[in-house]
Amino acid sequence: MREPPEANDLRAWQSVFAASLLRAGAIMPDRQAVHRNNTRASLSSALAARFPVVRRLVGPDFFRAMALCFIERQPPRSPVLAEYGAGFAHFLDGFAPAREVAYLADVARLEWARHLAFHAEEAAALSIERLTAVAPDRLEQVRLGLHPAASVVASAWPVVSIWTTNAHDQEVRPLGDGAGSECALVTRPELHVLVSALPAGSDRLVAALAEGNGLAEAVARAATVEGFDTATALSVLFRSGAVASLSVGSFHSMELS
Amino acid sequence: MTADRRPQRGLGAGAGLKPEHYRDILEGRPGVDWFEVHAENYMGAGNGAGGPPHVFLERIRARYPLAVHGVGLSIGSADGLAPGHLARLAAVVARYQPLLVSEHLAWSTHAGVFLNDLLPLPYTDATLALVVRHVDQVQTALGRSILIENPSTYFRFETEQMTETAFLRELARRSGCGLLLDVNNVFVSAVNHGFDPLDYLADFPLESVGEIHLAGHAAIEMAGGEALLIDTHDRPVADPVWELFQALVARIGPRPTLIEWDAEIPTWPQLADEVERAARLLQEAREWTYRSSVLSHAVGEEGTRCAATGR
Ligand SMILES: [Fe+2]
């Protein structure tokens, strides 16, 4: 919206003031600096609340410094603070000082997925009995609709184990040599957000379902990954509340048969 | 024949609603008159606007009246209101049908960047014209009038052409909005700028007050050793703020009054104690204004009779 010319002075001042609230090392008079502190402290605590395991992994002081870098580079673009932090995981991918903690960005991805699941639309989750009730000869034609809160974070690191250990304040256990990649499923069938481990390759299965493919096609895409196990994947998906609808066949396939 | 002068039971003392207290409220059904939520906390994230916030708010809304308090509309932005955000506010208002809707005399967004703080405005004719236009835009989008809240301020502008109270009076007159009088903000600004908060209240357009806020503040020491009060909402309401509130409602009568406690969230009983204290003072004010209205009515009738008999 265009404002009349008298508003130009105000606009120019707001522009300068806004920049000095965010810019690292900006010097402001004490009374104005109250706002600089408010902006930086409130945004960094919003990120701390959203990424508690990332914070625990690097410690509160390091987290705060890291958060302030992020705030300067990617300040919020929406007054809905719950939407702030979508780019944090990607920022951590390239954040050199945290490079030693190689799995940090994937933990942030998992925490962001949990946050989105918390705010997702409501839907009833189906139990696996709905799938086992389908006649074996019609399984090929099953289509599954994902629950709005369900998503997958696939990682080269044991992201589920790292998150679980640190989120529940257990004693930190060193990861064994065999600790490899993990695929996390995030769901919220009712009020609580759940994190479960899926077999390797399940991210392909879930991505294929999300694109609208039938179950048979989705399983075929995941089966090329070593370690994928259809029965376990489906059991975890249903048990965690990741499936909201099931249909057998489609108008298209029925027409063909 | 005469107007009903008995005390009206409206919205009395309420509390800012925090997720930490959802269960206490639903299980204990406390005798709080109403709750207020920050609109932006119920706008969802990503594509979703569901989840526990809405599940609990719907249950609480079924039992208590609600007010919606916007904290991100940035009514004082020189580059205009964000239409998308205004639409989301309208959706929250449509969904929860609150009794009161309020926003701040402040700005918080510039060039699309949200600064997450209530930033001050210079009280000039140009700012007034801008804010009137934006309030009008909001009221048109919501299809109802809103309340605008006086800010806590830490510094002033050399270019100012009017006082804050004159600005708010003109804003209410030109836009038809009501005002939310935050008594803690009055006290914080009074200390920070060295004026008497009672003078501020005396100049305030009290006839427009549709809601009162009470909150806690902190004091910091600046480089020169000078104290500055900060509007933190992280502790109980300070005694001088209670005294100002008492003086205010003794004068204007009870108004919907809210305890804001947004950081270092207390236990529910602690917050309920603060609400209870506000409720007691509102009750005193209700009785006081009732008695004085009955008294002035009686004196008025007596006066008429005397005049009629020529005594
Ligand atoms: Fe307030």
XYZ file of C-alpha atoms in Angstrom, chain A residues 50-244:
195
model
C 12.002 -24.797 19.076
C 15.374 -26.609 18.939
C 16.002 -27.827 22.522
C 18.081 -30.867 21.530
C 20.300 -28.834 19.182
C 20.819 -26.472 22.124
C 21.661 -29.316 24.455
C 24.149 -30.768 21.997
C 26.153 -27.541 21.625
C 25.455 -25.925 25.017
C 23.428 -22.761 25.749
C 26.215 -20.207 25.097
C 27.253 -21.668 21.772
C 23.581 -21.999 20.799
C 22.904 -18.361 21.563
C 25.842 -17.185 19.454
C 24.754 -19.483 16.631
C 21.130 -18.307 16.918
C 22.194 -14.643 16.722
C 24.129 -15.344 13.503
C 21.010 -16.960 12.080
C 18.800 -14.061 13.231
C 21.091 -11.541 11.491
C 21.132 -13.508 8.259
C 17.549 -14.770 8.193
C 15.327 -12.627 10.419
C 11.651 -13.645 10.668
C 9.511 -12.772 7.650
C 6.214 -13.336 9.482
C 4.760 -12.011 12.747
C 3.688 -15.589 13.480
C 6.703 -16.657 15.500
C 5.744 -20.326 15.201
C 6.854 -20.052 11.568
C 10.345 -18.889 12.466
C 13.157 -21.398 12.141
C 12.196 -23.209 8.916
C 15.643 -22.355 7.509
C 17.624 -23.132 10.665
C 18.630 -26.701 9.706
C 19.868 -25.548 6.292
C 21.775 -22.704 7.957
C 23.454 -25.247 10.263
C 24.557 -27.319 7.216
C 26.878 -24.464 6.335
C 27.733 -23.179 9.814
C 31.484 -23.822 9.996
C 31.971 -23.425 13.790
C 29.584 -26.360 14.378
C 31.119 -28.605 11.717
C 32.442 -31.048 14.351
C 28.889 -31.901 15.339
C 28.133 -33.332 11.916
C 24.627 -34.547 12.759
C 23.492 -31.176 14.196
C 21.559 -30.053 11.105
C 19.678 -33.367 10.890
C 18.686 -33.075 14.555
C 17.385 -29.582 13.723
C 15.417 -31.088 10.797
C 13.856 -33.584 13.173
C 12.971 -30.881 15.706
C 11.433 -28.711 12.982
C 9.393 -31.723 11.755
C 8.146 -32.224 15.327
C 7.186 -28.550 15.504
C 5.176 -28.734 12.258
C 3.497 -31.955 13.443
C 2.420 -30.148 16.616
C 0.582 -27.517 14.544
C -0.765 -29.818 11.818
C -4.471 -30.175 11.122
C -6.378 -32.831 13.066
C -7.262 -36.183 11.485
C -8.106 -39.644 12.778
C -5.301 -42.196 12.385
C -6.111 -45.672 11.031
C -5.122 -48.874 12.812
C -3.294 -51.609 10.925
C -6.402 -53.816 11.115
C -7.725 -51.786 8.214
C -4.818 -53.061 6.119
C -4.881 -56.656 7.362
C -8.609 -56.808 6.566
C -7.893 -56.256 2.857
C -8.120 -59.498 0.854
C -4.583 -60.624 -0.128
C -5.386 -60.548 -3.847
C -6.377 -56.892 -3.612
C -3.339 -55.662 -1.640
C -1.756 -54.589 -4.926
C -4.493 -51.990 -5.321
C -4.267 -50.426 -1.855
C -3.731 -46.683 -1.638
C -2.762 -45.047 1.664
C -3.330 -41.406 2.555
C -0.825 -39.908 4.989
C -1.915 -38.193 8.194
C -1.378 -34.387 7.992
C 1.064 -34.512 10.920
C 3.228 -37.322 9.479
C 6.666 -36.702 7.992
C 10.007 -38.438 7.634
C 13.555 -37.238 8.296
C 16.151 -39.543 6.759
C 19.689 -39.066 8.038
C 23.142 -40.487 7.491
C 23.395 -40.334 11.279
C 21.490 -42.172 14.028
C 19.224 -39.171 14.386
C 16.448 -40.981 16.272
C 18.866 -42.342 18.886
C 20.551 -38.958 19.302
C 17.235 -37.145 19.643
C 15.726 -39.704 22.036
C 18.744 -39.738 24.340
C 18.938 -35.976 24.547
C 15.247 -35.152 24.590
C 14.499 -37.360 27.516
C 17.435 -36.231 29.579
C 18.927 -39.682 29.766
C 22.580 -40.091 30.435
C 24.429 -39.417 27.208
C 25.561 -42.747 25.812
C 28.423 -42.864 23.345
C 27.291 -44.109 19.952
C 28.669 -47.549 19.127
C 30.871 -48.059 16.076
C 27.967 -49.695 14.270
C 25.718 -46.653 14.737
C 24.753 -45.737 11.213
C 22.015 -43.950 9.409
C 18.493 -43.747 10.781
C 15.171 -42.799 9.290
C 12.876 -40.918 11.693
C 9.105 -40.900 11.450
C 7.356 -37.952 13.104
C 3.633 -38.232 13.832
C 0.945 -36.734 16.036
C -2.054 -39.064 16.071
C -3.641 -37.123 18.944
C -2.133 -34.534 21.305
C 1.422 -35.860 21.554
C 4.122 -35.733 18.918
C 5.836 -39.126 18.462
C 9.257 -39.941 17.005
C 9.795 -43.514 15.750
C 12.559 -45.267 13.812
C 11.658 -46.643 10.375
C 13.670 -49.180 8.382
C 16.155 -47.746 5.878
C 14.491 -46.677 2.619
C 11.177 -45.829 4.279
C 11.674 -42.194 3.338
C 11.219 -43.293 -0.300
C 8.082 -45.210 0.641
C 6.566 -42.219 2.423
C 7.610 -39.792 -0.328
C 5.974 -42.037 -2.945
C 2.752 -42.227 -0.908
C 2.778 -38.460 -0.442
C 2.999 -38.063 -4.248
C -0.208 -40.085 -4.527
C 1.240 -43.420 -5.658
C -0.382 -46.694 -4.667
C 1.135 -48.861 -1.933
C 2.564 -51.387 -4.404
C 4.479 -48.716 -6.317
C 5.663 -47.066 -3.081
C 6.982 -50.389 -1.739
C 8.736 -51.086 -5.038
C 10.592 -47.751 -4.831
C 11.760 -48.410 -1.271
C 12.671 -52.065 -1.813
C 15.783 -51.154 -3.784
C 17.334 -49.814 -0.569
C 19.325 -52.350 1.417
C 17.731 -53.087 4.774
C 14.201 -52.069 3.773
C 11.545 -54.299 5.284
C 7.955 -53.842 4.151
C 6.263 -55.472 7.143
C 8.237 -53.438 9.693
C 7.778 -50.190 7.774
C 4.005 -50.621 7.513
C 3.713 -51.724 11.107
C 5.585 -48.627 12.344
C 3.628 -46.320 10.020
C 0.251 -47.551 11.238
C 1.230 -47.953 14.891
C 2.559 -44.366 15.005
C -0.548 -42.916 13.419
C 0.990 -41.951 10.070
C -1.906 -43.242 7.956
C -5.219 -41.395 7.804
